[in-house]
Amino acid sequence: MSTQSDTRTDGAGPTRDELREQLWQAAIDCDETHAVALVRHAVGPGTSRQVRAAAERTLLELIAPVQERVGREWAANTITVAQEHAATAINERCVSAVADLVASALAAAEPLGRVTVACVDGEWHALPARLVTEVLRLRGWHVDYLGAQVPTEHLIAHLHQRPADAVLLSSSIPSHLPTAHTAISACQAAGVPVVVGGAAFGPRGRYAEQMQAAWAPDAVGAHTLLTRGLERPTADAARLPDLDLPHLNDQEYTLVRQSKRQLVKQTLTDIEDAYPPMRAYTAYQRERTAEDLDHIVTYLATAVYVDDAELFTNFITWTAGILQARGVPPQSLLPAVGSLRHQLKDFPRATHMLTAARGALTVPGPGQPA
Ligand code: B12
């Protein structure tokens, strides 16, 4: 597959970069008709093989980068939440248009095997899993696509009804890692190999390895793993999380998770004392602040679960970036981090993570005195 960004898709038409820009504009302008016309043009005519190759490029080199840009522009506060939703809906429609274009080319072929693709419970980011699904179909796999937030027990019931060579689990948000771990071991206990993917699993899938799952960076990587063949787990694959993650025996994860409500409540009180203007917050502002604190404690608990301070620091610096783009200084997070550190002083791993996050927030910006 060509990765040249300026490759022309036909003799005289727009370059791939130009097409990407046009698809971005159509998505942001809520122009679904134009967006679909663009992807149809990108796939173009040809033999069955050429159409499949062009369809894969359209999914991975046109639609996926536009969707990633949606995320970047939302984070930078240059598009609204409504535009982000509309653009995502249009990109989903574009993926369906590509699938429709190749449907007849795929119908006749004998599948390489059967796989199930699903998002872990709680995970709303279905588009990445959908992209993986369509690429695997293009490459000859029969795929049962179960979509967003699939409860683990229903995933397992599905596997009993419709046996699969593998389950492909997708997760974009690291806070779903404990749930993903449960789903991985449940699928393996049912005798089905698991391949995971998506941003939640960290750089080069570092958390997948901890959880004894195969990992691939994308659909093409998953195809390679599936083609090589995955070992079927035996019945003794059933296990409790602490077998993979022995640090869980210190109970810090369970205790932080269980006391989340109390931690959020106390942190709200503490930051109100540290920042008196908060006392004048409306009910709506207080609710949003409580929600942000809930996310902070959830990510802290997740970092404790996988025993990785970097996961929490990344989340805090990401939150700081989101706030900064909206005119709120990143240092406004410091009182919350301080309050949690005080409340969790008897938990060494959580304390270490909060200290590291505080360090990341107090790093002077470029040109600022140290
Ligand atoms: C669209 C979107 C949404 C939509 C999802 C709709 C849908 N139908 O998918 C909605 C509005 C629902 C949403 C909600 C939220 N979102 Co959102 N969302 C995005 C966005 C913009 C795009 C996701 C996407 O499709 N990416 C494009 C694909 C192509 O990239 P990808 O995910 O990396 O997938 C590729 C590979 O990772 C891999 N892959 C993926 N899965 C798998 C699985 C297997 C088995 C394999 C092998 C490979 C593989 O292949 C894919 C294709 O190449 C991202 C930003 C981004 N850059 O991704 C944010 C993003 C993921 N969201 C984010 C957040 C914070 C949220 C919310 C918490 C917001 C909120 N406060 O409510 C909620 C969480 C909801 C939940 N419980 O899951 C953050 C996460 C940050 C973090 N540190 O965790 C991001 C990164 C935005 C940002 N720029 O900061 N979101």
CSV table of C-alpha atoms and ligand atoms in Angstrom, one decimal:
chain,number,residue,atom,x,y,z
A,1,MET,CA,0.0,0.0,0.0
A,2,SER,CA,1.4,3.4,-0.9
A,3,THR,CA,2.0,5.7,2.0
A,4,GLN,CA,3.1,8.7,-0.1
A,5,SER,CA,0.9,11.5,1.1
A,6,ASP,CA,0.8,13.3,-2.2
A,7,THR,CA,-0.1,10.2,-4.3
A,8,ARG,CA,-2.7,11.0,-6.9
A,9,THR,CA,-5.7,8.7,-6.6
A,10,ASP,CA,-6.2,8.9,-10.4
A,11,GLY,CA,-4.6,10.6,-13.4
A,12,ALA,CA,-6.1,14.1,-12.9
A,13,GLY,CA,-8.1,14.0,-9.6
A,14,PRO,CA,-7.1,15.5,-6.3
A,15,THR,CA,-4.1,14.2,-4.3
A,16,ARG,CA,-4.8,12.2,-1.2
A,17,ASP,CA,-3.8,15.2,0.9
A,18,GLU,CA,-6.3,17.3,-1.0
A,19,LEU,CA,-9.0,14.6,-0.6
A,20,ARG,CA,-8.3,14.5,3.1
A,21,GLU,CA,-8.7,18.2,3.4
A,22,GLN,CA,-12.0,18.1,1.4
A,23,LEU,CA,-13.4,15.3,3.5
A,24,TRP,CA,-12.5,17.2,6.7
A,25,GLN,CA,-14.3,20.3,5.3
A,26,ALA,CA,-17.3,18.3,4.3
A,27,ALA,CA,-17.4,16.6,7.8
A,28,ILE,CA,-17.1,19.9,9.6
A,29,ASP,CA,-19.7,21.6,7.3
A,30,CYS,CA,-22.2,18.7,8.0
A,31,ASP,CA,-22.2,18.0,4.3
A,32,GLU,CA,-22.9,14.2,4.3
A,33,THR,CA,-23.7,14.0,0.6
A,34,HIS,CA,-20.4,15.6,-0.4
A,35,ALA,CA,-18.4,13.4,2.1
A,36,VAL,CA,-19.9,10.2,0.7
A,37,ALA,CA,-19.2,11.4,-2.9
A,38,LEU,CA,-15.5,12.0,-1.9
A,39,VAL,CA,-15.0,8.5,-0.5
A,40,ARG,CA,-16.8,7.0,-3.5
A,41,HIS,CA,-14.3,8.9,-5.7
A,42,ALA,CA,-11.4,7.7,-3.6
A,43,VAL,CA,-12.4,4.0,-3.9
A,44,GLY,CA,-13.0,4.5,-7.7
A,45,PRO,CA,-13.6,1.7,-10.3
A,46,GLY,CA,-11.3,-1.2,-11.0
A,47,THR,CA,-11.0,-5.0,-10.7
A,48,SER,CA,-12.2,-6.6,-7.5
A,49,ARG,CA,-8.7,-6.6,-6.1
A,50,GLN,CA,-8.0,-3.0,-7.0
A,51,VAL,CA,-11.3,-1.9,-5.4
A,52,ARG,CA,-10.5,-3.8,-2.2
A,53,ALA,CA,-7.0,-2.2,-2.0
A,54,ALA,CA,-8.4,1.3,-2.7
A,55,ALA,CA,-11.2,0.7,-0.1
A,56,GLU,CA,-8.6,-0.2,2.5
A,57,ARG,CA,-6.6,2.9,1.7
A,58,THR,CA,-9.8,5.0,1.9
A,59,LEU,CA,-10.6,3.6,5.4
A,60,LEU,CA,-7.1,3.9,6.8
A,61,GLU,CA,-5.5,6.8,5.0
A,62,LEU,CA,-8.5,9.1,4.4
A,63,ILE,CA,-11.3,8.5,6.9
A,64,ALA,CA,-9.2,7.5,10.0
A,65,PRO,CA,-6.8,10.6,9.8
A,66,VAL,CA,-9.8,12.9,9.3
A,67,GLN,CA,-11.4,11.3,12.5
A,68,GLU,CA,-8.1,11.7,14.4
A,69,ARG,CA,-8.1,15.4,13.3
A,70,VAL,CA,-11.6,15.7,14.7
A,71,GLY,CA,-10.1,14.7,18.1
A,72,ARG,CA,-7.2,17.1,17.9
A,73,GLU,CA,-9.4,20.1,16.9
A,74,TRP,CA,-11.9,19.3,19.6
A,75,ALA,CA,-9.1,19.2,22.2
A,76,ALA,CA,-7.7,22.5,20.9
A,77,ASN,CA,-11.2,24.0,21.3
A,78,THR,CA,-11.2,25.0,17.6
A,79,ILE,CA,-14.4,23.0,16.9
A,80,THR,CA,-17.5,22.6,19.0
A,81,VAL,CA,-18.7,19.4,20.7
A,82,ALA,CA,-21.7,19.5,18.2
A,83,GLN,CA,-19.3,19.7,15.2
A,84,GLU,CA,-17.3,16.8,16.7
A,85,HIS,CA,-20.5,14.7,16.9
A,86,ALA,CA,-21.6,15.6,13.4
A,87,ALA,CA,-18.2,14.9,11.9
A,88,THR,CA,-18.1,11.5,13.6
A,89,ALA,CA,-21.6,10.7,12.3
A,90,ILE,CA,-20.5,11.6,8.8
A,91,ASN,CA,-17.3,9.5,9.0
A,92,GLU,CA,-19.4,6.6,10.2
A,93,ARG,CA,-21.6,7.1,7.2
A,94,CYS,CA,-18.5,7.2,5.0
A,95,VAL,CA,-17.3,3.9,6.4
A,96,SER,CA,-20.7,2.4,5.6
A,97,ALA,CA,-20.5,3.8,2.0
A,98,VAL,CA,-17.1,2.1,1.5
A,99,ALA,CA,-18.5,-1.2,2.9
A,100,ASP,CA,-21.4,-1.0,0.4
A,101,LEU,CA,-19.1,-0.3,-2.5
A,102,VAL,CA,-17.1,-3.5,-1.9
A,103,ALA,CA,-20.0,-5.8,-0.7
A,104,SER,CA,-20.4,-7.6,-4.0
A,105,ALA,CA,-16.6,-8.1,-4.4
A,106,LEU,CA,-16.6,-9.8,-1.0
A,107,ALA,CA,-19.8,-11.9,-1.2
A,108,ALA,CA,-18.5,-14.8,-3.2
A,109,ALA,CA,-15.2,-15.6,-1.5
A,110,GLU,CA,-14.8,-18.4,1.1
A,111,PRO,CA,-13.8,-16.6,4.4
A,112,LEU,CA,-10.3,-17.1,5.9
A,113,GLY,CA,-12.0,-17.6,9.3
A,114,ARG,CA,-14.5,-16.1,11.7
A,115,VAL,CA,-13.8,-13.5,14.2
A,116,THR,CA,-15.8,-11.3,16.6
A,117,VAL,CA,-15.0,-7.6,17.0
A,118,ALA,CA,-16.4,-5.7,20.1
A,119,CYS,CA,-15.8,-2.7,22.2
A,120,VAL,CA,-15.3,-3.4,25.9
A,121,ASP,CA,-18.1,-2.6,28.3
A,122,GLY,CA,-18.5,1.1,28.8
A,123,GLU,CA,-16.5,2.0,25.7
A,124,TRP,CA,-18.4,4.3,23.4
A,125,HIS,CA,-15.7,4.7,20.8
A,126,ALA,CA,-17.1,2.3,18.2
A,127,LEU,CA,-15.6,3.9,15.1
A,128,PRO,CA,-12.1,2.4,15.6
A,129,ALA,CA,-13.6,-1.1,16.0
A,130,ARG,CA,-15.7,-0.5,12.9
A,131,LEU,CA,-12.6,0.4,10.9
A,132,VAL,CA,-10.9,-2.7,12.1
A,133,THR,CA,-14.0,-4.7,11.1
A,134,GLU,CA,-14.2,-3.4,7.6
A,135,VAL,CA,-10.5,-3.9,6.9
A,136,LEU,CA,-10.6,-7.5,8.1
A,137,ARG,CA,-13.7,-8.1,5.9
A,138,LEU,CA,-11.8,-6.6,3.0
A,139,ARG,CA,-8.9,-9.0,3.8
A,140,GLY,CA,-11.2,-12.0,3.7
A,141,TRP,CA,-12.4,-12.6,7.3
A,142,HIS,CA,-16.0,-13.2,8.3
A,143,VAL,CA,-16.6,-10.7,11.1
A,144,ASP,CA,-19.4,-10.5,13.7
A,145,TYR,CA,-19.3,-6.8,14.6
A,146,LEU,CA,-20.9,-6.2,18.0
A,147,GLY,CA,-20.3,-2.4,18.3
A,148,ALA,CA,-19.9,-0.2,21.3
A,149,GLN,CA,-20.0,-1.1,25.0
A,150,VAL,CA,-20.6,-4.8,24.9
A,151,PRO,CA,-21.3,-6.3,28.4
A,152,THR,CA,-18.8,-9.1,29.0
A,153,GLU,CA,-21.5,-11.7,29.8
A,154,HIS,CA,-23.3,-11.0,26.5
A,155,LEU,CA,-20.0,-11.2,24.6
A,156,ILE,CA,-19.4,-14.6,26.1
A,157,ALA,CA,-22.9,-15.8,25.4
A,158,HIS,CA,-22.4,-14.6,21.8
A,159,LEU,CA,-19.2,-16.7,21.5
A,160,HIS,CA,-21.0,-19.8,22.7
A,161,GLN,CA,-23.7,-19.3,20.1
A,162,ARG,CA,-21.4,-18.3,17.2
A,163,PRO,CA,-17.9,-19.8,17.7
A,164,ALA,CA,-15.0,-17.6,16.6
A,165,ASP,CA,-11.3,-18.2,15.8
A,166,ALA,CA,-10.6,-15.0,17.9
A,167,VAL,CA,-12.2,-12.1,19.6
A,168,LEU,CA,-10.9,-8.6,18.8
A,169,LEU,CA,-11.5,-6.2,21.7
A,170,SER,CA,-11.2,-2.4,21.2
A,171,SER,CA,-10.8,0.2,23.8
A,172,SER,CA,-9.9,3.9,23.4
A,173,ILE,CA,-10.1,5.1,27.0
A,174,PRO,CA,-7.5,3.8,29.5
A,175,SER,CA,-10.0,4.0,32.4
A,176,HIS,CA,-11.7,0.9,30.8
A,177,LEU,CA,-8.6,-1.2,31.3
A,178,PRO,CA,-9.9,-3.1,34.4
A,179,THR,CA,-13.0,-4.0,32.5
A,180,ALA,CA,-11.0,-5.0,29.5
A,181,HIS,CA,-8.9,-7.3,31.7
A,182,THR,CA,-12.0,-9.1,32.9
A,183,ALA,CA,-13.3,-9.4,29.3
A,184,ILE,CA,-9.9,-10.8,28.1
A,185,SER,CA,-9.8,-13.5,30.8
A,186,ALA,CA,-13.4,-14.4,30.3
A,187,CYS,CA,-13.0,-14.9,26.6
A,188,GLN,CA,-9.8,-16.9,27.1
A,189,ALA,CA,-11.6,-19.0,29.8
A,190,ALA,CA,-14.2,-19.7,27.1
A,191,GLY,CA,-11.4,-21.1,24.9
A,192,VAL,CA,-11.2,-18.1,22.5
A,193,PRO,CA,-7.9,-16.3,21.8
A,194,VAL,CA,-8.0,-12.5,22.2
A,195,VAL,CA,-6.4,-9.7,20.2
A,196,VAL,CA,-6.8,-6.2,21.7
A,197,GLY,CA,-6.2,-2.8,20.2
A,198,GLY,CA,-6.9,0.9,20.6
A,199,ALA,CA,-5.4,3.8,22.4
A,200,ALA,CA,-6.4,2.5,25.9
A,201,PHE,CA,-3.8,-0.3,25.7
A,202,GLY,CA,-0.9,2.2,25.8
A,203,PRO,CA,2.2,2.7,23.7
A,204,ARG,CA,3.0,-0.5,21.8
A,205,GLY,CA,0.2,-2.2,23.7
A,206,ARG,CA,2.1,-2.3,27.0
A,207,TYR,CA,-1.0,-3.0,29.1
A,208,ALA,CA,-2.2,-5.8,26.8
A,209,GLU,CA,1.0,-7.7,27.6
A,210,GLN,CA,0.3,-7.4,31.3
A,211,MET,CA,-3.1,-8.8,30.7
A,212,GLN,CA,-1.9,-11.8,28.7
A,213,ALA,CA,-3.6,-10.7,25.5
A,214,ALA,CA,-2.1,-10.4,22.0
A,215,TRP,CA,-2.0,-6.8,20.7
A,216,ALA,CA,-1.9,-5.2,17.3
A,217,PRO,CA,-1.5,-1.6,16.4
A,218,ASP,CA,-4.1,-1.7,13.7
A,219,ALA,CA,-6.3,-3.9,11.5
A,220,VAL,CA,-3.5,-4.8,9.2
A,221,GLY,CA,-1.4,-6.0,12.2
A,222,ALA,CA,-4.4,-8.0,13.5
A,223,HIS,CA,-4.8,-9.6,10.1
A,224,THR,CA,-1.1,-10.7,10.3
A,225,LEU,CA,-1.6,-12.2,13.7
A,226,LEU,CA,-4.8,-14.0,12.7
A,227,THR,CA,-3.2,-15.3,9.5
A,228,ARG,CA,-0.2,-16.7,11.5
A,229,GLY,CA,-2.7,-18.4,13.8
A,230,LEU,CA,-3.4,-17.8,17.5
A,231,GLU,CA,-3.1,-20.5,20.1
A,232,ARG,CA,-6.4,-21.5,21.7
A,233,PRO,CA,-6.4,-21.0,25.4
A,234,THR,CA,-7.2,-24.0,27.6
A,235,ALA,CA,-9.8,-24.1,30.4
A,236,ASP,CA,-7.2,-23.2,33.0
A,237,ALA,CA,-7.0,-19.7,31.4
A,238,ALA,CA,-9.7,-18.6,33.9
A,239,ARG,CA,-8.0,-16.5,36.5
A,240,LEU,CA,-8.4,-13.7,38.9
A,241,PRO,CA,-6.8,-10.3,38.0
A,242,ASP,CA,-4.0,-10.6,40.6
A,243,LEU,CA,-2.5,-13.6,38.9
A,244,ASP,CA,-1.5,-11.3,36.0
A,245,LEU,CA,-1.0,-8.2,38.2
A,246,PRO,CA,0.4,-9.4,41.6
A,247,HIS,CA,0.6,-5.8,42.9
A,248,LEU,CA,-3.2,-5.8,43.2
A,249,ASN,CA,-2.7,-7.9,46.4
A,250,ASP,CA,-1.9,-4.6,48.2
A,251,GLN,CA,-5.6,-3.8,47.8
A,252,GLU,CA,-4.8,-0.1,46.9
A,253,TYR,CA,-6.9,-0.4,43.7
A,254,THR,CA,-9.9,-1.8,45.4
A,255,LEU,CA,-9.8,0.7,48.2
A,256,VAL,CA,-9.3,3.8,45.9
A,257,ARG,CA,-12.1,2.6,43.7
A,258,GLN,CA,-14.5,1.9,46.6
A,259,SER,CA,-13.9,5.2,48.2
A,260,LYS,CA,-14.2,7.2,45.0
A,261,ARG,CA,-17.4,9.0,46.0
A,262,GLN,CA,-16.0,10.1,49.4
A,263,LEU,CA,-12.7,11.1,47.8
A,264,VAL,CA,-14.5,13.4,45.2
A,265,LYS,CA,-16.7,14.9,48.0
A,266,GLN,CA,-13.7,15.7,50.2
A,267,THR,CA,-11.7,17.1,47.3
A,268,LEU,CA,-14.5,19.4,46.4
A,269,THR,CA,-14.6,20.8,49.9
A,270,ASP,CA,-10.8,21.2,50.0
A,271,ILE,CA,-10.5,23.0,46.7
A,272,GLU,CA,-13.4,25.3,47.7
A,273,ASP,CA,-11.3,26.3,50.7
A,274,ALA,CA,-8.2,26.8,48.5
A,275,TYR,CA,-10.1,28.8,45.9
A,276,PRO,CA,-12.9,30.9,47.5
A,277,PRO,CA,-14.5,32.1,44.2
A,278,MET,CA,-15.7,28.5,43.8
A,279,ARG,CA,-18.2,29.2,46.5
A,280,ALA,CA,-20.1,31.3,44.0
A,281,TYR,CA,-20.3,28.5,41.4
A,282,THR,CA,-23.7,27.6,40.0
A,283,ALA,CA,-25.1,24.1,40.6
A,284,TYR,CA,-24.1,23.4,37.0
A,285,GLN,CA,-20.5,24.5,37.5
A,286,ARG,CA,-20.3,22.4,40.7
A,287,GLU,CA,-21.6,19.4,38.8
A,288,ARG,CA,-19.0,19.7,36.1
A,289,THR,CA,-16.2,20.1,38.6
A,290,ALA,CA,-17.4,17.0,40.5
A,291,GLU,CA,-17.4,15.2,37.1
A,292,ASP,CA,-13.8,16.3,36.4
A,293,LEU,CA,-12.8,15.1,39.9
A,294,ASP,CA,-14.6,11.8,39.3
A,295,HIS,CA,-12.5,11.3,36.1
A,296,ILE,CA,-9.3,12.2,38.0
A,297,VAL,CA,-10.0,9.6,40.7
A,298,THR,CA,-11.0,7.0,38.1
A,299,TYR,CA,-7.7,7.5,36.2
A,300,LEU,CA,-5.7,7.4,39.4
A,301,ALA,CA,-7.4,4.1,40.3
A,302,THR,CA,-6.6,2.8,36.8
A,303,ALA,CA,-3.0,3.8,37.1
A,304,VAL,CA,-2.8,1.9,40.4
A,305,TYR,CA,-4.5,-1.1,38.7
A,306,VAL,CA,-1.8,-1.4,36.0
A,307,ASP,CA,0.9,0.1,38.4
A,308,ASP,CA,2.0,2.8,35.9
A,309,ALA,CA,2.4,6.3,37.2
A,310,GLU,CA,2.8,7.5,33.6
A,311,LEU,CA,-0.8,6.6,32.8
A,312,PHE,CA,-2.0,9.1,35.5
A,313,THR,CA,0.6,11.7,34.6
A,314,ASN,CA,-0.5,11.5,30.9
A,315,PHE,CA,-4.1,12.0,31.9
A,316,ILE,CA,-3.4,15.0,34.1
A,317,THR,CA,-1.3,16.7,31.5
A,318,TRP,CA,-4.0,15.9,28.9
A,319,THR,CA,-6.6,17.4,31.2
A,320,ALA,CA,-4.3,20.4,31.8
A,321,GLY,CA,-4.1,20.9,28.0
A,322,ILE,CA,-7.8,20.7,27.6
A,323,LEU,CA,-8.3,23.3,30.4
A,324,GLN,CA,-5.6,25.6,28.9
A,325,ALA,CA,-7.2,25.6,25.5
A,326,ARG,CA,-10.4,26.8,27.3
A,327,GLY,CA,-8.6,29.6,29.2
A,328,VAL,CA,-8.3,27.8,32.5
A,329,PRO,CA,-4.7,27.7,33.9
A,330,PRO,CA,-3.4,24.1,34.3
A,331,GLN,CA,-2.2,25.0,37.8
A,332,SER,CA,-5.9,25.0,38.8
A,333,LEU,CA,-5.6,21.2,39.1
A,334,LEU,CA,-2.9,21.5,41.8
A,335,PRO,CA,-5.3,21.9,44.8
A,336,ALA,CA,-7.2,18.8,43.7
A,337,VAL,CA,-4.0,16.7,43.3
A,338,GLY,CA,-2.8,18.0,46.7
A,339,SER,CA,-6.1,17.1,48.4
A,340,LEU,CA,-6.1,13.6,47.0
A,341,ARG,CA,-2.4,13.2,48.0
A,342,HIS,CA,-3.3,14.1,51.5
A,343,GLN,CA,-6.4,11.8,51.7
A,344,LEU,CA,-4.4,8.9,50.2
A,345,LYS,CA,-1.2,9.4,52.2
A,346,ASP,CA,-1.4,5.8,53.5
A,347,PHE,CA,-1.3,4.4,50.0
A,348,PRO,CA,2.2,4.4,48.7
A,349,ARG,CA,1.6,3.6,45.1
A,350,ALA,CA,-1.2,6.2,44.7
A,351,THR,CA,0.9,8.8,46.6
A,352,HIS,CA,3.8,8.2,44.2
A,353,MET,CA,1.5,8.7,41.2
A,354,LEU,CA,0.0,11.9,42.6
A,355,THR,CA,3.5,13.3,43.4
A,356,ALA,CA,4.6,12.5,39.8
A,357,ALA,CA,1.5,14.2,38.4
A,358,ARG,CA,2.1,17.3,40.6
A,359,GLY,CA,5.6,17.4,39.3
A,360,ALA,CA,4.3,17.4,35.7
A,361,LEU,CA,1.9,20.2,36.4
A,362,THR,CA,4.6,22.4,38.0
A,363,VAL,CA,7.2,22.1,35.2
A,364,PRO,CA,7.8,25.6,34.0
A,365,GLY,CA,6.6,26.4,30.5
A,366,PRO,CA,9.0,27.6,27.8
A,367,GLY,CA,10.5,31.0,28.7
A,368,GLN,CA,9.3,30.8,32.3
A,369,PRO,CA,11.7,30.8,35.2
A,370,ALA,CA,12.3,27.4,36.8
B,1,B12,C1,-15.3,10.4,18.0
B,1,B12,C2,-14.9,10.4,19.5
B,1,B12,C3,-15.8,10.2,20.5
B,1,B12,C4,-17.3,9.8,20.1
B,1,B12,C5,-17.3,8.3,19.8
B,1,B12,C6,-18.3,8.0,18.8
B,1,B12,C7,-18.0,6.7,18.0
B,1,B12,N1,-19.1,6.2,17.4
B,1,B12,O1,-16.9,6.2,17.9
B,1,B12,C8,-18.0,10.2,21.5
B,1,B12,C9,-18.6,11.5,21.4
B,1,B12,C10,-19.1,9.2,21.9
B,1,B12,C11,-16.8,10.2,22.5
B,1,B12,C12,-17.0,10.2,23.8
B,1,B12,C13,-16.0,10.4,24.7
B,1,B12,N2,-14.7,10.7,24.4
B,1,B12,CO1,-14.0,10.6,22.7
B,1,B12,N3,-13.1,10.8,21.1
B,1,B12,C14,-13.5,10.6,19.8
B,1,B12,C15,-12.3,10.9,18.8
B,1,B12,C16,-12.5,12.3,18.3
B,1,B12,C17,-12.2,9.9,17.7
B,1,B12,C18,-12.1,8.4,18.0
B,1,B12,C19,-11.8,7.7,16.7
B,1,B12,O2,-12.6,7.2,16.0
B,1,B12,N4,-10.5,7.8,16.3
B,1,B12,C20,-10.0,7.4,15.0
B,1,B12,C21,-9.4,6.1,15.0
B,1,B12,C22,-9.0,5.8,13.6
B,1,B12,O3,-8.1,6.0,15.8
B,1,B12,P1,-7.8,4.9,16.9
B,1,B12,O4,-8.8,5.1,18.0
B,1,B12,O5,-6.4,5.1,17.3
B,1,B12,O6,-8.0,3.5,16.2
B,1,B12,C23,-7.1,2.9,15.4
B,1,B12,C24,-6.1,2.0,16.2
B,1,B12,O7,-5.9,2.4,17.5
B,1,B12,C25,-6.5,0.6,16.0
B,1,B12,N5,-7.5,0.0,16.9
B,1,B12,C26,-8.5,0.5,17.6
B,1,B12,N6,-9.2,-0.4,18.2
B,1,B12,C27,-8.6,-1.6,17.9
B,1,B12,C28,-9.0,-2.9,18.2
B,1,B12,C29,-8.1,-4.0,17.8
B,1,B12,C30,-8.5,-5.4,18.1
B,1,B12,C31,-7.0,-3.7,16.9
B,1,B12,C32,-6.2,-4.8,16.5
B,1,B12,C33,-6.7,-2.4,16.6
B,1,B12,C34,-7.5,-1.4,17.0
B,1,B12,O8,-7.1,0.6,14.7
B,1,B12,C35,-7.8,1.9,14.5
B,1,B12,C36,-7.9,2.2,13.0
B,1,B12,O9,-6.6,2.3,12.5
B,1,B12,C37,-11.1,10.7,19.8
B,1,B12,C38,-9.8,11.4,19.3
B,1,B12,C39,-8.8,10.5,18.6
B,1,B12,N7,-7.8,11.1,18.1
B,1,B12,O10,-9.0,9.3,18.4
B,1,B12,C40,-11.7,11.1,21.1
B,1,B12,C41,-11.1,10.6,22.4
B,1,B12,C42,-10.7,9.2,22.3
B,1,B12,N8,-12.2,10.8,23.4
B,1,B12,C43,-11.8,11.3,24.5
B,1,B12,C44,-12.7,11.5,25.6
B,1,B12,C45,-12.1,12.1,26.8
B,1,B12,C46,-14.0,11.1,25.6
B,1,B12,C47,-15.0,11.2,26.7
B,1,B12,C48,-14.5,10.8,28.1
B,1,B12,C49,-15.6,12.7,26.7
B,1,B12,C50,-16.5,13.0,27.8
B,1,B12,N9,-16.1,13.8,28.8
B,1,B12,O11,-17.6,12.5,27.9
B,1,B12,C51,-16.2,10.3,26.2
B,1,B12,C52,-16.0,8.8,26.7
B,1,B12,C53,-17.1,7.9,26.4
B,1,B12,C54,-16.8,6.5,26.8
B,1,B12,N10,-17.4,6.1,27.9
B,1,B12,O12,-16.2,5.8,26.0
B,1,B12,C55,-10.3,11.5,24.6
B,1,B12,C56,-9.6,10.4,25.4
B,1,B12,C57,-8.4,11.0,26.1
B,1,B12,C58,-7.9,10.2,27.3
B,1,B12,N11,-6.8,10.6,27.8
B,1,B12,O13,-8.4,9.2,27.6
B,1,B12,C59,-9.9,11.6,23.0
B,1,B12,C60,-8.5,11.1,22.7
B,1,B12,C61,-10.1,13.0,22.6
B,1,B12,C62,-8.9,13.9,22.8
B,1,B12,N12,-8.4,14.5,21.8
B,1,B12,O14,-8.5,14.2,23.9
B,1,B12,N13,-15.7,10.4,21.8
